[in-house]
Amino acid sequence: MSAADVFQLHPNQSDCSEKVPVEHLDYDYIGKCQDVKYLEKILGVLRSGKEGIYPHLINFCETHVEKLNPKSQALRKENPVSTAASLSKDEWSQLVDELKTWQEETKKTETSLKQQPVFADQVTENMPPIRGSNCSVPLSQSSVPKGKKNSSKCTLPRDYREWDKFDVEKECARIDGSVVKNDPPVLINRGQPKIKTTVDASLLSQQDKLLLANREKDKGNEAFRANDYEEAVAYYSRSLSILPTVAAYNNRAQAEIKLKHWHKAMTDCQSVLNLEPGNMKAMLRRATVFNHMGNLQMAAEDLRMVLREEPQNAPATKLLSEIEKKMEECQPEPQRKGKKILIQEVEEEEDNRETKEEETARPVEPSQPVGGEESSAAPAERGDMGNAQKKPHGRGDGGPHSDSNNSHHGHWRGKGGTADKYKVTQDSRDKVANGSSKRGSTASAQAEQSSSAKGTSAGGNAGESVNLDAPCGALPPPLARLKNEGNLLFKNGQFGDAVEKYSQAIQGCTDSGIDSPEDVCILYSNRAACYLKDGNTHECIQDCTRALELQPFSLKPLLRRGMAYESMERYRKAYVDYKTVLQIDTSVQAANDSVNRITRLLIDQDGTDWREKLPDIPLVPLSAQQHRREVPPSAEALQARAEKTARDAERKAEVRFNGFKQEGNEFVKKGQYQDAMGKYTECLKLKPEECAIYTNRALCYLKLNRFAEAKQDCDAALKVEPTNKKAFYRRALANKGLKDYLACSSDLQEVLHQDPNVQEAEKELEEVTLLLRHSLATSPKVRKSVPITEVDGDEASTAVPPLESCSRGEDVSVDLQPTDAYGFGQALNTARCRGSTAAAADLLASTPPERLPQYLSTVLDGDTVSFIMQALDLHLLERDPNLVYQHLNHLHTADRFSVVLMLLEKEERRHMTQLFEHLAAVESSEFTKNDVQNLANKYI
């Protein structure tokens, strides 16, 4: 039977479970078969070699399968492993050499790492327990009891009836009892050993240093992910001690931020930027630190730089919006500047700005005294130095937490763990400054005085002047300055820098042998407050203890040490310190609240017999009990209280002023101008120098047609602010109501000079100009009478005859040497009434050009200007063109010249134009034609 016949018999044979007949292993059958799966089965049989090996037939079958399904899995072939036979001799030798080199380097690296003292120390030291566990079992301890050996014999099977009698629970109890009975006691680790933060890598190569530094950094990353930030900081420090890297500095800065160690985080961010300027992570984390330290401006600058490089940075965008919101709340909105003045019944722009100023000018309670004696005050949100401390959380509280106290600690935070619980009342602040010294109250008053000064900000750079050379007790000037600098740094939130200043002052006292326990006690107490703020409770306790050794029963060191003990959950010692504080002064509210809170915690922890487990509470002598004696306030304290009272009065006056002003603005919006005028009057009684109130009341007077009072208010506003556009505009309206059009025109021109885009002023000026021309045309000219007195000698011949007696055509005798504006005006009027332009030209020729504006200030009008132009053109231009140019260059600076220029008639303007045309045609070395054209633009 042929292959074609077989295929006809099995046209649809594709069942892979059936065996492939030998007849199907044929070229013809494979070439005609279209079932891919059956062909794959045939290919599998051919490749297996069960029916023989046929290489050509296998290739033919693979080609046919590839035509039907190029992606068939049967076409996949595994590449055989390369061996020495499949590679050339050179390739094989190269691979062998590389493997040997890698093996030798690996052995050397392993040997060098094992020889390092770092790993030797870790083997000999007690390894810390697993995180989250407070016990460890020695490595040498075995779980198998001594005297028993593991039996290698199999247990014999029991009969099924015996299993029915088997008590499982009893057998388990017996086994557990034997194990517990024979096991040695477990070693309890009361405290986790402190991890060394430095590693000696001086003998390592650069490659080994990099490898070891990366390992330590990875350990820190693991601790950070487990929220163990203190351990993370330790490992990052180890990595940096081996090899400083940008990543380790950045990671340690983030861990310090989590621990709220702002100054350390700032130092790490700065180190990153020194190594890699423009590092985005460092700038973002530095902005976070700036934000918590109150330096919003610097934080915003860093965030803007980050967003300039990474516009899609979501954390930076969110933080920048929060900071900008804080800055808007802290600073009043500045007055908007526009090119146009919207003249309405109520000035929306000014009133809105003033309303916002009222919202931001709320009275703030004066901040409490901060630090030791003679210290500056911190911002109100920081709390008192050592008298208000936020409860640290997590591992950043300066000490390890035991598992037995975690629940109590959380309960305490939920009920009373806020900073308000630590604030000392005002009476106790007046009584106590630091310890029992009398000088404490004086220094505390000075601190309160400094803290309440106007312009104090979180950064301490808002106009406050601090005397760093102020005396401090018995300290010499250099040490007193160090102490004052430390107080100022503490006030600004720079606790790490303040610690350095206090430490230098303490060291200076030790070196110089100063015998002043009170001053040294204050220095230790202030440094303890810095440590407490930074969460360094161990150092805080040490400094407080030293301060109490110098001055027993000092109030602030006891209070701060109690806070440190409480943050470390050493409630018994904290209770003793708080009770000692209450023996000294029962009015310290922070100690009362803390005692009540810790009492509940100790009852929950130790039960009803908790008092028996307390250490002994020292008895405070009567001499140290401050609530039993009344200390009269010092002169400085009285002065500070008086200043505080004055500041309170100022704040109340500010609130009243803003209230009256707001009410006045509301009345203006409703059209009740009489009531608004009364409110503005009350405002001026509180602040007589407020320019905006004068202009607002002037608006009310204008609405009530009381133009004289409106003009007086505008004059008062211009005395306070000489360039106030609103005052000029409203005075112009008042002058218009008083029909003083010339003064109105002058004020409107001043407004347009300051801002040419004020359309309301332009319209008013056009209207006032028409009114001024109409009034000049209809009203007769009023001449002033000149008193004539009898004189002796030749002086009678120089007297100027009255203008009424002058007639044209007569010889004119003019005083060509006037000494003042009156004499010049009389001489010019004499020449003008006679129509003698020649006499006027002689007068101008003898007059210095720089004095011409002063002489014309009293007689300047349109006729006078026209007459001067004719005299210059007809007579003086031929004699001295340079003098004519000088006169014209000074004439336009005269008072009210611009107003007079607008009132000139057409014929008078023609004379002026003709004069400039003639002057431009003159050749001169002192001026050019272009200069004449520029001067003509000021006239024509």
PDB file of N, CA and C in Angstrom, residues 649-663 678-690 693-694 697:
ATOM      1  N   ALA A 649      -2.222  98.392  75.599  1.00  0.00           N
ATOM      2  CA  ALA A 649      -3.069  99.527  75.242  1.00  0.00           C
ATOM      3  C   ALA A 649      -2.966  99.834  73.751  1.00  0.00           C
ATOM      4  N   GLU A 650      -1.750  99.718  73.216  1.00  0.00           N
ATOM      5  CA  GLU A 650      -1.582  99.953  71.780  1.00  0.00           C
ATOM      6  C   GLU A 650      -2.347  98.913  70.962  1.00  0.00           C
ATOM      7  N   ARG A 651      -2.286  97.655  71.405  1.00  0.00           N
ATOM      8  CA  ARG A 651      -3.021  96.627  70.671  1.00  0.00           C
ATOM      9  C   ARG A 651      -4.528  96.876  70.726  1.00  0.00           C
ATOM     10  N   LYS A 652      -5.018  97.268  71.908  1.00  0.00           N
ATOM     11  CA  LYS A 652      -6.449  97.554  72.018  1.00  0.00           C
ATOM     12  C   LYS A 652      -6.833  98.741  71.148  1.00  0.00           C
ATOM     13  N   ALA A 653      -5.958  99.755  71.123  1.00  0.00           N
ATOM     14  CA  ALA A 653      -6.234 100.914  70.274  1.00  0.00           C
ATOM     15  C   ALA A 653      -6.239 100.516  68.805  1.00  0.00           C
ATOM     16  N   GLU A 654      -5.332  99.604  68.434  1.00  0.00           N
ATOM     17  CA  GLU A 654      -5.285  99.142  67.044  1.00  0.00           C
ATOM     18  C   GLU A 654      -6.567  98.405  66.683  1.00  0.00           C
ATOM     19  N   VAL A 655      -7.050  97.585  67.615  1.00  0.00           N
ATOM     20  CA  VAL A 655      -8.299  96.869  67.362  1.00  0.00           C
ATOM     21  C   VAL A 655      -9.466  97.841  67.235  1.00  0.00           C
ATOM     22  N   ARG A 656      -9.525  98.825  68.120  1.00  0.00           N
ATOM     23  CA  ARG A 656     -10.597  99.817  68.038  1.00  0.00           C
ATOM     24  C   ARG A 656     -10.507 100.610  66.742  1.00  0.00           C
ATOM     25  N   PHE A 657      -9.271 100.975  66.361  1.00  0.00           N
ATOM     26  CA  PHE A 657      -9.084 101.744  65.123  1.00  0.00           C
ATOM     27  C   PHE A 657      -9.596 100.953  63.922  1.00  0.00           C
ATOM     28  N   ASN A 658      -9.216  99.687  63.830  1.00  0.00           N
ATOM     29  CA  ASN A 658      -9.655  98.865  62.707  1.00  0.00           C
ATOM     30  C   ASN A 658     -11.165  98.667  62.725  1.00  0.00           C
ATOM     31  N   GLY A 659     -11.727  98.572  63.934  1.00  0.00           N
ATOM     32  CA  GLY A 659     -13.178  98.436  64.023  1.00  0.00           C
ATOM     33  C   GLY A 659     -13.903  99.679  63.529  1.00  0.00           C
ATOM     34  N   PHE A 660     -13.465 100.868  63.980  1.00  0.00           N
ATOM     35  CA  PHE A 660     -14.088 102.118  63.511  1.00  0.00           C
ATOM     36  C   PHE A 660     -13.922 102.277  61.996  1.00  0.00           C
ATOM     37  N   LYS A 661     -12.749 101.951  61.506  1.00  0.00           N
ATOM     38  CA  LYS A 661     -12.488 102.109  60.079  1.00  0.00           C
ATOM     39  C   LYS A 661     -13.386 101.184  59.260  1.00  0.00           C
ATOM     40  N   GLN A 662     -13.531  99.944  59.706  1.00  0.00           N
ATOM     41  CA  GLN A 662     -14.393  99.013  58.993  1.00  0.00           C
ATOM     42  C   GLN A 662     -15.839  99.489  59.008  1.00  0.00           C
ATOM     43  N   GLU A 663     -16.290  99.995  60.157  1.00  0.00           N
ATOM     44  CA  GLU A 663     -17.661 100.503  60.232  1.00  0.00           C
ATOM     45  C   GLU A 663     -17.844 101.702  59.309  1.00  0.00           C
ATOM     46  N   GLY A 678     -18.430 110.292  61.176  1.00  0.00           N
ATOM     47  CA  GLY A 678     -18.221 110.167  62.614  1.00  0.00           C
ATOM     48  C   GLY A 678     -17.251 109.044  62.958  1.00  0.00           C
ATOM     49  N   LYS A 679     -17.357 107.920  62.255  1.00  0.00           N
ATOM     50  CA  LYS A 679     -16.443 106.805  62.511  1.00  0.00           C
ATOM     51  C   LYS A 679     -15.007 107.184  62.141  1.00  0.00           C
ATOM     52  N   TYR A 680     -14.845 107.888  61.005  1.00  0.00           N
ATOM     53  CA  TYR A 680     -13.491 108.293  60.603  1.00  0.00           C
ATOM     54  C   TYR A 680     -12.904 109.304  61.592  1.00  0.00           C
ATOM     55  N   THR A 681     -13.766 110.126  62.175  1.00  0.00           N
ATOM     56  CA  THR A 681     -13.282 111.077  63.188  1.00  0.00           C
ATOM     57  C   THR A 681     -12.762 110.326  64.412  1.00  0.00           C
ATOM     58  N   GLU A 682     -13.465 109.263  64.812  1.00  0.00           N
ATOM     59  CA  GLU A 682     -12.990 108.457  65.929  1.00  0.00           C
ATOM     60  C   GLU A 682     -11.650 107.796  65.593  1.00  0.00           C
ATOM     61  N   CYS A 683     -11.486 107.382  64.340  1.00  0.00           N
ATOM     62  CA  CYS A 683     -10.205 106.787  63.921  1.00  0.00           C
ATOM     63  C   CYS A 683      -9.072 107.791  64.057  1.00  0.00           C
ATOM     64  N   LEU A 684      -9.330 109.050  63.674  1.00  0.00           N
ATOM     65  CA  LEU A 684      -8.275 110.062  63.733  1.00  0.00           C
ATOM     66  C   LEU A 684      -7.913 110.423  65.165  1.00  0.00           C
ATOM     67  N   LYS A 685      -8.840 110.225  66.092  1.00  0.00           N
ATOM     68  CA  LYS A 685      -8.498 110.454  67.496  1.00  0.00           C
ATOM     69  C   LYS A 685      -7.480 109.414  67.976  1.00  0.00           C
ATOM     70  N   LEU A 686      -7.583 108.188  67.423  1.00  0.00           N
ATOM     71  CA  LEU A 686      -6.644 107.139  67.816  1.00  0.00           C
ATOM     72  C   LEU A 686      -5.339 107.226  67.035  1.00  0.00           C
ATOM     73  N   LYS A 687      -5.413 107.556  65.758  1.00  0.00           N
ATOM     74  CA  LYS A 687      -4.218 107.670  64.906  1.00  0.00           C
ATOM     75  C   LYS A 687      -4.331 108.954  64.085  1.00  0.00           C
ATOM     76  N   PRO A 688      -3.795 110.069  64.601  1.00  0.00           N
ATOM     77  CA  PRO A 688      -3.945 111.341  63.865  1.00  0.00           C
ATOM     78  C   PRO A 688      -3.102 111.415  62.602  1.00  0.00           C
ATOM     79  N   GLU A 689      -2.169 110.488  62.398  1.00  0.00           N
ATOM     80  CA  GLU A 689      -1.267 110.567  61.255  1.00  0.00           C
ATOM     81  C   GLU A 689      -1.625 109.539  60.185  1.00  0.00           C
ATOM     82  N   GLU A 690      -2.841 109.059  60.143  1.00  0.00           N
ATOM     83  CA  GLU A 690      -3.242 108.056  59.161  1.00  0.00           C
ATOM     84  C   GLU A 690      -3.796 108.759  57.925  1.00  0.00           C
ATOM     85  N   ILE A 693      -7.351 107.718  56.327  1.00  0.00           N
ATOM     86  CA  ILE A 693      -8.558 108.166  57.026  1.00  0.00           C
ATOM     87  C   ILE A 693      -8.922 109.590  56.601  1.00  0.00           C
ATOM     88  N   TYR A 694      -7.915 110.464  56.430  1.00  0.00           N
ATOM     89  CA  TYR A 694      -8.199 111.830  55.972  1.00  0.00           C
ATOM     90  C   TYR A 694      -8.849 111.816  54.591  1.00  0.00           C
ATOM     91  N   ARG A 697     -12.461 110.546  54.906  1.00  0.00           N
ATOM     92  CA  ARG A 697     -13.383 111.538  55.456  1.00  0.00           C
ATOM     93  C   ARG A 697     -13.595 112.683  54.477  1.00  0.00           C
TER      94      ARG A 697
END
